[in-house]
Coordinates of C-alpha atoms in Angstrom, one line a residue:
G1 CA 16.9 -0.5 -21.1
W2 CA 14.1 0.2 -20.5
V3 CA 11.7 0.7 -17.5
I4 CA 8.1 0.5 -17.2
D5 CA 6.3 2.5 -14.6
P6 CA 5.7 0.5 -11.6
S7 CA 3.4 3.3 -9.9
S8 CA -0.1 2.7 -11.8
S9 CA -1.6 0.8 -14.2
S10 CA -4.0 2.0 -17.9
T11 CA -6.8 0.9 -15.0
G12 CA -5.7 3.4 -12.3
G13 CA -4.9 2.6 -9.3
S14 CA -1.5 0.8 -8.5
R15 CA 0.8 -2.1 -10.3
G16 CA 1.3 -5.3 -8.0
G17 CA 4.3 -6.8 -7.8
V18 CA 6.4 -8.7 -11.1
S19 CA 5.9 -12.2 -10.0
A20 CA 6.8 -14.1 -13.0
L21 CA 7.9 -13.1 -16.5
H22 CA 8.2 -14.2 -20.2
G23 CA 10.1 -12.9 -22.9
D24 CA 10.5 -15.8 -25.0
C25 CA 7.4 -15.8 -27.8
D26 CA 6.5 -13.0 -30.6
L27 CA 3.3 -12.9 -29.9
T28 CA 2.4 -10.5 -32.2
G29 CA 4.1 -11.2 -35.3
D30 CA 6.3 -7.8 -36.5
G31 CA 9.9 -10.2 -35.7
V32 CA 10.5 -9.1 -32.4
N33 CA 10.0 -10.6 -29.2
D34 CA 7.2 -9.1 -27.1
V35 CA 7.8 -9.6 -22.6
V36 CA 4.9 -10.5 -20.3
V37 CA 4.3 -9.9 -16.9
G38 CA 2.6 -11.4 -14.8
R39 CA 2.0 -9.7 -11.1
D40 CA 0.5 -10.5 -7.8
D41 CA -2.1 -8.8 -8.0
G42 CA -3.3 -10.9 -10.8
S43 CA -3.0 -8.8 -13.4
L44 CA -1.6 -10.4 -17.1
E45 CA 0.4 -7.6 -19.2
V46 CA 2.1 -8.0 -22.6
Y47 CA 4.3 -5.1 -24.0
T48 CA 6.2 -5.0 -27.7
L49 CA 8.4 -2.2 -29.0
D50 CA 6.8 0.7 -30.6
E51 CA 8.8 2.5 -33.6
N52 CA 11.0 5.3 -31.3
G53 CA 11.8 1.9 -29.1
E54 CA 9.2 1.9 -26.3
P55 CA 7.6 -0.7 -24.3
R56 CA 4.1 0.0 -25.1
C57 CA 1.2 -2.2 -23.1
V58 CA -1.2 -3.9 -26.0
F59 CA -2.9 -6.5 -23.8
E60 CA -4.3 -6.3 -20.2
K61 CA -6.2 -8.3 -17.9
N62 CA -6.7 -9.0 -14.4
L63 CA -6.7 -12.8 -13.6
G64 CA -7.8 -12.0 -9.8
E65 CA -5.1 -14.3 -8.3
S66 CA -1.6 -14.3 -8.2
I67 CA 0.1 -15.4 -11.3
Q68 CA 2.9 -18.3 -10.0
T69 CA 4.1 -18.8 -13.7
L70 CA 4.2 -17.9 -17.5
A71 CA 4.9 -20.0 -20.7
S72 CA 4.5 -20.0 -24.1
G73 CA 4.2 -22.2 -27.0
K74 CA 1.5 -23.8 -30.0
V75 CA -0.7 -25.9 -27.8
T76 CA -4.8 -25.5 -29.6
T77 CA -3.6 -23.4 -32.7
G78 CA -0.3 -22.7 -34.7
F79 CA 0.4 -19.2 -33.4
H80 CA 1.7 -19.0 -29.7
E81 CA -0.5 -19.6 -26.9
I82 CA 0.5 -17.4 -23.4
L83 CA 0.1 -19.9 -20.5
V84 CA 0.2 -18.9 -17.6
H85 CA -0.4 -21.0 -13.9
T86 CA -1.7 -18.6 -10.8
F87 CA -2.0 -19.2 -7.4
S88 CA -4.9 -21.8 -6.6
G89 CA -3.3 -23.8 -9.5
K90 CA -5.4 -23.4 -12.7
V91 CA -3.6 -23.6 -15.8
I92 CA -4.6 -20.7 -18.9
A93 CA -4.2 -20.4 -22.1
F94 CA -5.0 -17.2 -24.2
R95 CA -5.5 -18.1 -27.9
P96 CA -3.9 -15.3 -29.9
G97 CA -7.1 -13.5 -31.7
A98 CA -9.7 -14.5 -28.4
D99 CA -9.8 -10.8 -28.2
D100 CA -10.5 -8.9 -31.3
R101 CA -10.4 -11.9 -34.2
T102 CA -7.5 -11.1 -35.9
I103 CA -5.5 -13.9 -36.5
D104 CA -2.6 -12.9 -34.6
G105 CA -3.8 -11.4 -31.4
F106 CA -3.7 -8.4 -30.3
A107 CA -5.5 -6.3 -33.2
M108 CA -2.2 -6.2 -34.7
G109 CA -2.7 -8.9 -37.4
E110 CA -4.9 -10.0 -40.9
Q111 CA -8.6 -9.6 -40.1
P112 CA -9.9 -13.1 -40.7
T113 CA -12.1 -14.3 -43.4
E114 CA -16.5 -15.0 -42.3
H115 CA -15.8 -18.6 -43.2
Q116 CA -12.7 -18.6 -40.6
M117 CA -14.4 -16.7 -38.0
K118 CA -17.8 -18.9 -38.9
M119 CA -15.7 -22.1 -38.2
A120 CA -14.7 -20.7 -35.1
D121 CA -17.9 -19.8 -33.9
D122 CA -18.8 -23.2 -34.2
L123 CA -15.8 -24.6 -32.2
A124 CA -16.3 -22.3 -29.4
N125 CA -20.2 -23.3 -29.3
R126 CA -19.5 -26.6 -29.1
R127 CA -16.5 -26.2 -26.8
A128 CA -19.3 -24.0 -24.8
D129 CA -21.7 -27.3 -24.8
Q130 CA -19.9 -29.3 -24.0
L131 CA -18.1 -27.6 -21.1
R132 CA -21.1 -26.5 -19.7
S133 CA -21.9 -29.9 -19.5
E134 CA -18.9 -31.4 -17.6
I135 CA -19.7 -28.5 -15.0
E136 CA -23.1 -29.8 -14.9
S137 CA -22.1 -33.7 -13.9
L138 CA -19.7 -31.9 -11.5
K139 CA -22.1 -30.4 -9.4
A140 CA -24.0 -33.6 -9.4
D141 CA -20.4 -35.0 -7.4
V142 CA -20.5 -32.6 -5.0
K143 CA -23.5 -32.6 -4.7
Q144 CA -23.5 -36.3 -4.0
A145 CA -20.1 -36.2 -1.7
R146 CA -21.2 -32.9 0.7
A147 CA -24.3 -35.3 1.6
L148 CA -22.4 -38.2 2.2
Y149 CA -19.5 -35.9 3.9
G150 CA -22.4 -34.5 5.9
N151 CA -23.8 -37.5 7.3
K152 CA -20.1 -39.3 9.1
A153 CA -19.3 -35.4 10.3
E154 CA -22.3 -35.1 12.3
N155 CA -20.5 -36.6 15.5
L156 CA -17.4 -35.0 14.5
V157 CA -15.2 -31.8 14.9
A158 CA -12.8 -29.9 12.9
A159 CA -9.6 -29.8 13.6
G160 CA -7.3 -28.6 10.7
G161 CA -8.2 -27.8 7.0
A162 CA -6.8 -25.9 4.2
Q163 CA -3.8 -23.2 6.0
R164 CA -2.1 -22.6 2.8
V165 CA -2.5 -18.9 2.3
L166 CA -0.4 -16.2 0.5
D167 CA 0.3 -13.1 1.8
K168 CA 1.8 -9.9 1.8
F169 CA 2.1 -6.3 3.9
Q170 CA 4.0 -3.5 2.1
L171 CA 4.1 0.2 2.4
D172 CA 3.0 1.8 -0.9
P173 CA 5.0 4.4 -1.1
T174 CA 2.2 6.8 -3.7
T175 CA -0.9 6.7 -0.6
A176 CA 2.7 6.0 2.8
C177 CA -0.6 3.5 3.3
Y178 CA 0.2 -0.8 3.8
R179 CA -1.3 -2.9 1.7
L180 CA -2.3 -6.1 3.3
T181 CA -3.0 -9.1 0.6
L182 CA -4.2 -12.3 1.5
E183 CA -4.6 -14.8 -1.0
A184 CA -5.7 -18.3 -0.4
P185 CA -6.4 -21.7 -3.0
Y186 CA -10.3 -21.9 -1.8
P187 CA -13.2 -19.5 -1.4
M188 CA -13.0 -17.3 2.2
F189 CA -15.9 -16.3 4.5
S190 CA -14.7 -14.2 6.4
V191 CA -10.9 -12.4 6.9
S192 CA -10.7 -10.3 10.4
V193 CA -8.0 -8.4 11.2
A194 CA -6.4 -7.8 14.8
S195 CA -3.8 -5.0 15.9
T196 CA -2.0 -4.0 18.9
V197 CA -1.7 -0.5 17.6
P198 CA -4.0 1.6 16.6
L199 CA -4.2 2.4 12.6
D200 CA -7.2 3.5 10.6
L201 CA -8.7 0.8 8.3
L202 CA -9.0 1.9 4.2
D203 CA -11.7 1.7 1.7
V204 CA -10.1 -0.3 -1.1
E205 CA -11.1 0.3 -4.8
N206 CA -13.7 -1.5 -6.3
D207 CA -13.9 -4.2 -3.3
E208 CA -16.8 -5.3 -2.3
A209 CA -16.1 -6.6 0.6
M210 CA -18.4 -5.9 3.8
C211 CA -16.5 -4.3 6.5
A212 CA -17.7 -4.3 10.1
R213 CA -15.4 -2.3 12.7
S214 CA -15.9 -3.2 17.0
E215 CA -14.5 -0.9 19.7
P216 CA -11.2 -2.4 20.5
D217 CA -10.8 -4.3 23.9
V218 CA -7.7 -2.1 25.5
S219 CA -7.4 -5.0 28.5
S220 CA -6.8 -7.9 25.2
G221 CA -3.8 -5.4 24.1
T222 CA -6.3 -5.2 21.1
A223 CA -6.3 -1.4 19.6
A224 CA -8.0 -1.6 16.9
L225 CA -11.2 -4.1 15.4
A226 CA -12.1 -5.6 12.0
T227 CA -14.2 -8.1 10.3
Y228 CA -14.5 -8.4 6.8
R229 CA -16.9 -10.6 4.8
M230 CA -15.8 -11.9 1.9
Q231 CA -18.4 -11.6 -1.7
E232 CA -19.0 -15.6 -2.2
G233 CA -16.4 -17.3 -4.2
K234 CA -13.5 -14.8 -3.1
T235 CA -10.0 -16.3 -3.1
R236 CA -8.3 -12.6 -2.2
A237 CA -8.6 -10.1 0.1
E238 CA -6.7 -6.4 0.0
I239 CA -7.2 -4.5 3.0
R240 CA -5.1 -0.3 3.6
L241 CA -4.0 0.3 6.4
R242 CA -2.8 3.6 8.0
V243 CA 0.0 4.0 10.5
I244 CA 1.6 6.0 12.5
E245 CA 4.9 6.3 13.1
G246 CA 6.3 5.4 16.6
R247 CA 4.1 2.6 17.9
A248 CA 5.7 -0.5 17.3
G249 CA 3.7 -3.5 17.1
T250 CA 2.0 -6.4 15.5
V251 CA -1.2 -7.2 12.2
R252 CA -2.8 -10.0 12.2
A253 CA -5.5 -11.3 9.8
F254 CA -7.8 -14.6 10.5
I255 CA -8.4 -16.2 7.8
V256 CA -11.6 -18.6 7.2
P257 CA -12.9 -20.4 4.7
S258 CA -15.7 -21.0 2.8
T259 CA -15.8 -24.5 2.4
Q260 CA -15.7 -27.7 5.0
P261 CA -13.7 -27.3 7.6
K262 CA -14.4 -23.7 8.7
T263 CA -10.6 -23.7 10.5
C264 CA -9.0 -21.0 10.6
A265 CA -5.5 -19.4 9.4
E266 CA -3.8 -16.8 10.7
K267 CA -1.4 -14.8 9.5
T268 CA 1.0 -12.2 11.3
H269 CA 3.2 -9.3 10.3
E270 CA 5.2 -6.2 12.2
I271 CA 4.5 -2.6 12.2
K272 CA 8.0 -1.1 13.3
S273 CA 8.7 2.2 14.7
L274 CA 9.1 3.9 11.9
C275 CA 7.5 1.9 9.7
L276 CA 6.9 4.7 7.2
H277 CA 10.3 5.1 5.8
R278 CA 11.6 3.0 3.0
R279 CA 15.2 2.0 2.4
S280 CA 16.5 3.6 -0.7
V281 CA 17.2 1.5 -3.6
N282 CA 20.4 4.5 -4.5
R283 CA 21.9 5.8 -1.8
H284 CA 21.3 9.6 -1.1
S285 CA 23.7 11.6 -3.0
D286 CA 25.7 14.0 -1.2
E287 CA 24.0 16.6 -3.3
A288 CA 20.8 16.0 -2.0
L289 CA 21.8 15.4 1.5
A290 CA 23.5 19.2 1.4
A291 CA 20.6 21.1 0.0
R292 CA 18.6 19.8 2.9
P293 CA 19.0 21.1 7.0
M294 CA 20.1 17.8 7.7
N295 CA 20.4 16.9 12.1
A296 CA 22.7 15.2 13.4
M297 CA 22.9 12.1 16.5
R298 CA 25.4 10.7 17.4
I299 CA 25.5 7.4 20.1
S300 CA 28.7 6.0 20.9
G301 CA 28.6 3.2 24.1
N302 CA 30.6 -0.2 25.0
F303 CA 27.9 -1.9 23.0
A304 CA 28.8 -4.8 20.0
F305 CA 28.2 -4.0 16.0
D306 CA 25.5 -7.1 16.4
D307 CA 24.1 -5.1 18.9
V308 CA 23.6 -1.2 17.2
H309 CA 22.8 -3.5 14.0
A310 CA 19.5 -5.0 16.0
W311 CA 18.4 -2.0 17.0
I312 CA 18.5 -0.7 14.0
G313 CA 16.7 -3.9 12.4
R314 CA 14.3 -3.6 15.1
C315 CA 12.8 0.2 14.6
L316 CA 13.8 0.6 10.5
P317 CA 11.8 -2.0 7.8
E318 CA 14.1 -3.7 5.6
I319 CA 17.1 -4.2 7.0
P320 CA 19.1 -7.4 6.9
N321 CA 18.8 -9.9 10.3
R322 CA 22.4 -10.3 10.2
V323 CA 25.5 -8.3 8.1
D324 CA 28.8 -9.4 8.6
A325 CA 30.8 -7.0 11.2
P326 CA 32.5 -3.9 8.8
P327 CA 36.3 -4.1 9.4
P328 CA 37.9 -1.8 11.6
G329 CA 37.4 1.5 10.8
G330 CA 34.8 0.2 8.8
E331 CA 30.5 1.4 8.9
I332 CA 27.7 0.1 7.4
V333 CA 25.5 2.5 5.5
Y334 CA 21.6 2.5 5.8
D335 CA 19.6 5.6 3.0
F336 CA 15.8 5.5 4.2
E337 CA 13.0 8.0 2.9
S338 CA 9.4 8.5 4.4
A339 CA 6.8 7.1 2.4
L340 CA 4.7 10.2 4.1
M341 CA 6.8 13.3 4.3
G342 CA 10.1 12.7 1.8
T343 CA 12.5 13.6 4.7
L344 CA 15.5 11.3 4.3
L345 CA 17.1 9.5 6.5
R346 CA 21.0 8.2 7.3
V347 CA 22.4 5.3 9.5
S348 CA 25.7 4.1 9.6
A349 CA 27.1 2.1 12.2
Q350 CA 30.1 0.2 13.7
E351 CA 31.3 -1.5 16.8
G352 CA 30.3 1.3 19.7
D353 CA 29.3 4.1 17.3
A354 CA 26.4 4.9 15.3
T355 CA 25.1 7.9 13.7
F356 CA 22.1 8.9 12.1
W357 CA 20.7 12.1 10.2
S358 CA 17.7 13.4 9.3
D359 CA 16.2 16.5 8.0
S360 CA 13.4 15.7 10.5
V361 CA 13.6 15.4 14.4
T362 CA 10.7 12.6 15.0
P363 CA 12.6 9.9 13.7
L364 CA 16.1 10.7 15.6
A365 CA 13.1 11.3 18.3
L366 CA 12.5 8.0 17.7
L367 CA 15.8 6.2 17.0
K368 CA 16.6 8.0 20.4
E369 CA 13.9 6.2 23.3
F370 CA 13.8 3.5 21.0
I371 CA 18.0 2.6 21.9
G372 CA 17.9 4.4 24.9
R373 CA 15.6 2.0 26.3
E374 CA 17.4 -1.2 25.1
A375 CA 20.3 -0.2 26.2
T376 CA 18.9 0.2 29.7
N377 CA 17.7 -3.2 29.3
L378 CA 20.4 -4.6 28.5
K379 CA 22.8 -3.1 31.2
L380 CA 24.6 -0.2 28.7
R381 CA 26.0 2.8 28.9
V382 CA 25.4 4.9 25.7
R383 CA 26.5 8.4 24.9
F384 CA 23.3 10.6 23.3
N385 CA 25.3 14.2 21.0
F386 CA 23.0 16.5 18.9
D387 CA 23.6 18.5 16.5
L388 CA 20.5 20.7 15.1
A389 CA 20.3 22.3 11.9
D390 CA 18.4 25.8 12.6
G391 CA 16.2 26.0 9.0
T392 CA 14.8 22.6 10.0
P393 CA 10.6 24.0 11.1
A394 CA 11.0 26.2 7.9
H395 CA 12.0 22.9 5.5
F396 CA 9.5 20.6 7.8
A397 CA 6.3 23.4 7.5
Q398 CA 7.3 23.3 2.8
L399 CA 6.9 19.6 3.1
L400 CA 3.7 19.3 5.3
H401 CA 1.7 22.7 4.1
P402 CA 0.9 21.2 0.8
K403 CA -1.1 18.5 2.0
L404 CA -2.7 20.0 5.0
H405 CA -3.4 22.4 3.0
D406 CA -4.9 20.2 -0.2
N407 CA -7.0 18.2 2.9
R408 CA -8.2 21.8 3.9
E409 CA -9.5 22.8 1.2
L410 CA -11.1 19.4 0.4
T411 CA -13.0 18.9 4.1
T412 CA -14.1 22.9 3.2
R413 CA -15.5 22.4 -0.4
A414 CA -17.2 19.2 1.2
R415 CA -19.2 21.2 3.5
I416 CA -19.4 23.9 0.9
V417 CA -21.4 21.6 -1.6
E418 CA -23.2 19.8 1.1
A419 CA -24.9 23.5 2.3
L420 CA -25.6 24.5 -1.3
K421 CA -27.7 21.0 -1.8
E422 CA -29.8 22.3 1.4
I423 CA -29.7 25.5 -0.5
K424 CA -30.8 24.3 -4.2
Q425 CA -33.3 22.0 -2.3
Q426 CA -35.3 23.9 -0.8
E427 CA -34.8 27.4 -2.9
E428 CA -35.7 24.4 -5.9
T429 CA -33.4 26.9 -8.3
D430 CA -29.5 26.7 -8.4
E431 CA -29.6 30.4 -10.8
F432 CA -28.8 32.5 -8.3
F433 CA -25.2 30.7 -7.7
D434 CA -22.2 31.3 -9.0
D435 CA -20.4 29.0 -11.6
D436 CA -17.5 28.2 -9.0
Q437 CA -21.4 27.5 -6.6
K438 CA -23.0 25.2 -10.1
E439 CA -18.9 24.0 -10.3
M440 CA -18.9 22.5 -6.9
L441 CA -22.6 20.2 -6.7
R442 CA -21.5 19.3 -10.2
D443 CA -17.9 17.6 -8.5
E444 CA -20.4 17.0 -5.3
A445 CA -19.9 13.2 -6.3
A446 CA -15.8 13.5 -7.1
I447 CA -15.4 15.7 -4.2
K448 CA -17.5 13.3 -1.5
S449 CA -15.2 10.0 -3.1
R450 CA -11.9 11.7 -2.6
L451 CA -13.0 12.2 1.1
K452 CA -13.8 8.7 1.2
E453 CA -10.6 7.7 -0.1
Q454 CA -9.4 10.2 2.9
P455 CA -10.7 9.6 6.4
R456 CA -9.4 11.6 8.9
E457 CA -6.9 12.1 6.9
L458 CA -7.1 15.7 8.1
D459 CA -6.4 14.8 11.5
Y460 CA -4.0 12.3 10.9
L461 CA -1.0 15.0 9.3
I462 CA -1.7 17.4 12.2
G463 CA -0.4 14.9 14.1
V464 CA 2.0 14.9 11.8
A465 CA 3.0 18.4 13.2
K466 CA 1.9 17.7 16.6
D467 CA 4.4 15.0 17.1
F468 CA 7.8 17.6 15.3
F469 CA 6.8 20.6 17.1
V470 CA 7.5 18.6 20.8
D471 CA 9.9 16.5 19.4
W472 CA 11.9 20.2 18.2
H473 CA 11.2 21.7 20.9
R474 CA 12.7 18.8 23.1
F475 CA 15.7 18.6 21.5
K476 CA 16.5 22.2 22.1
G477 CA 15.2 21.1 26.4
V478 CA 11.2 22.9 26.0
N479 CA 8.7 20.8 27.1
V480 CA 5.7 22.7 24.6
K481 CA 2.9 19.7 25.3
H482 CA 0.2 22.3 27.4
L483 CA 0.1 24.2 23.4
L484 CA -0.7 20.5 21.9
P485 CA -4.3 22.0 22.0
A486 CA -3.5 26.3 20.8
L487 CA -1.6 23.9 18.2
D488 CA -4.6 21.5 16.6
S489 CA -6.8 25.2 16.8
A490 CA -4.5 27.1 14.9
L491 CA -3.7 24.0 12.1
R492 CA -7.6 24.2 11.7
A493 CA -8.2 28.1 12.0
K494 CA -9.2 30.2 9.2
D495 CA -5.7 32.5 9.2
Y496 CA -4.3 29.7 8.8
S497 CA -0.7 29.4 6.1
L498 CA 2.9 28.5 5.7
E499 CA 3.4 31.3 7.1
R500 CA 2.0 31.1 10.5
L501 CA 3.1 27.2 10.1
S502 CA 6.7 27.6 9.7
D503 CA 6.8 30.8 12.6
I504 CA 4.9 28.5 15.5
L505 CA 6.9 25.4 14.5
E506 CA 10.4 27.5 15.0
S507 CA 9.4 29.7 17.6
G508 CA 7.4 27.1 20.2
S509 CA 4.5 30.0 21.0
V510 CA 1.0 29.8 19.2

């Protein structure tokens, strides 16, 4: 078998999830069936096998809305065609040779003759004229129906409307951000996002929606609020969110259609305390765990298995609501990986006992806080035991340093570019700049684009370092919160280094 890399597509960016699959047709005429893949971001892809038996994408197109069903057949020609059913109800046929003028399509077949090409052009022109006539007739019918509706609805209040919205809230492991995708069978007028926890709204590539951010209203429990004004005719919206672990809450999206009546549809998604952890497909090997400094936290008490499983499910994603309790002496094990830091987390649970292992202490601190609070509310007595690995601060520094270094360099380069531009404008020449400075000026657009894609990420990463600093020394019995301003300054200082970061996290002195 073979695997299609899900991390990126030929057009750049992450791929959507597979929503439809079809492999019962030979579209390229090589005698072997091809694989047609439909994704929830509207991407349609056709894969064939090369001479080495490896998959090769020979056709890719984005339809702008989620693909629901795929099929194939000889519908309008004597060759196989791809039939696509989209979320809004459209049925689209892709005719072989429609893009490259070859008989079998995808630029892999025989070139048609001049007579065949002229006949195809004439047929396409007649069909286009017919479609234009049908469109004009439909526009007239719609205009007449709208006028009739307006006359009847002058004194009426909208009480209901189209409410069917396809929504998806998923962690992107490549960026450690959440993607909120909303798709409706009707054009959207606006999308408003309200959150009970602080979050950072990031720009989406090739997104033309205009975003208006509002000040959070603490009195109403709203920590973040923004409204996206959609471009005309858009039926799909994608919003990227950067969230902070440790704050559980909800994100609500309000979708207003462009069509009448303008009634709002609401979609709600939960943000969990350890929201940047994702469930591992395969169980962590003993060798992978042994290669890291794993800290352990054991919880024991008179709680039932359903209690501890519910606690785990309220802190971590992708946990089933209910599972059968393990037999006496057995346990349920879940493995997770942090999308941000790459740290590992293992959870083992049974009646009256649960153990958590991680090569970072922040997940353990968050779990301890939540479980302790829930047990107190249920009047259950629980005991916490900890086994800390001494190499954890140095290990955590090794993971965090590359991210901090890259972002520090990016911010510095952006500041230098602004200064160089000002000097060049004043002197009206760049002859006295060295090669590196000239290269920075040439790369100005790329630097600014990357900086725009990662707003406030340096502050975000420093916040991660602060959380680890406080949690590690809290487990050691030392309160270091008064040192956080000094830690912030040290991580932004010019003399910052990996050794400096590791020493601060280990010693607790800045």
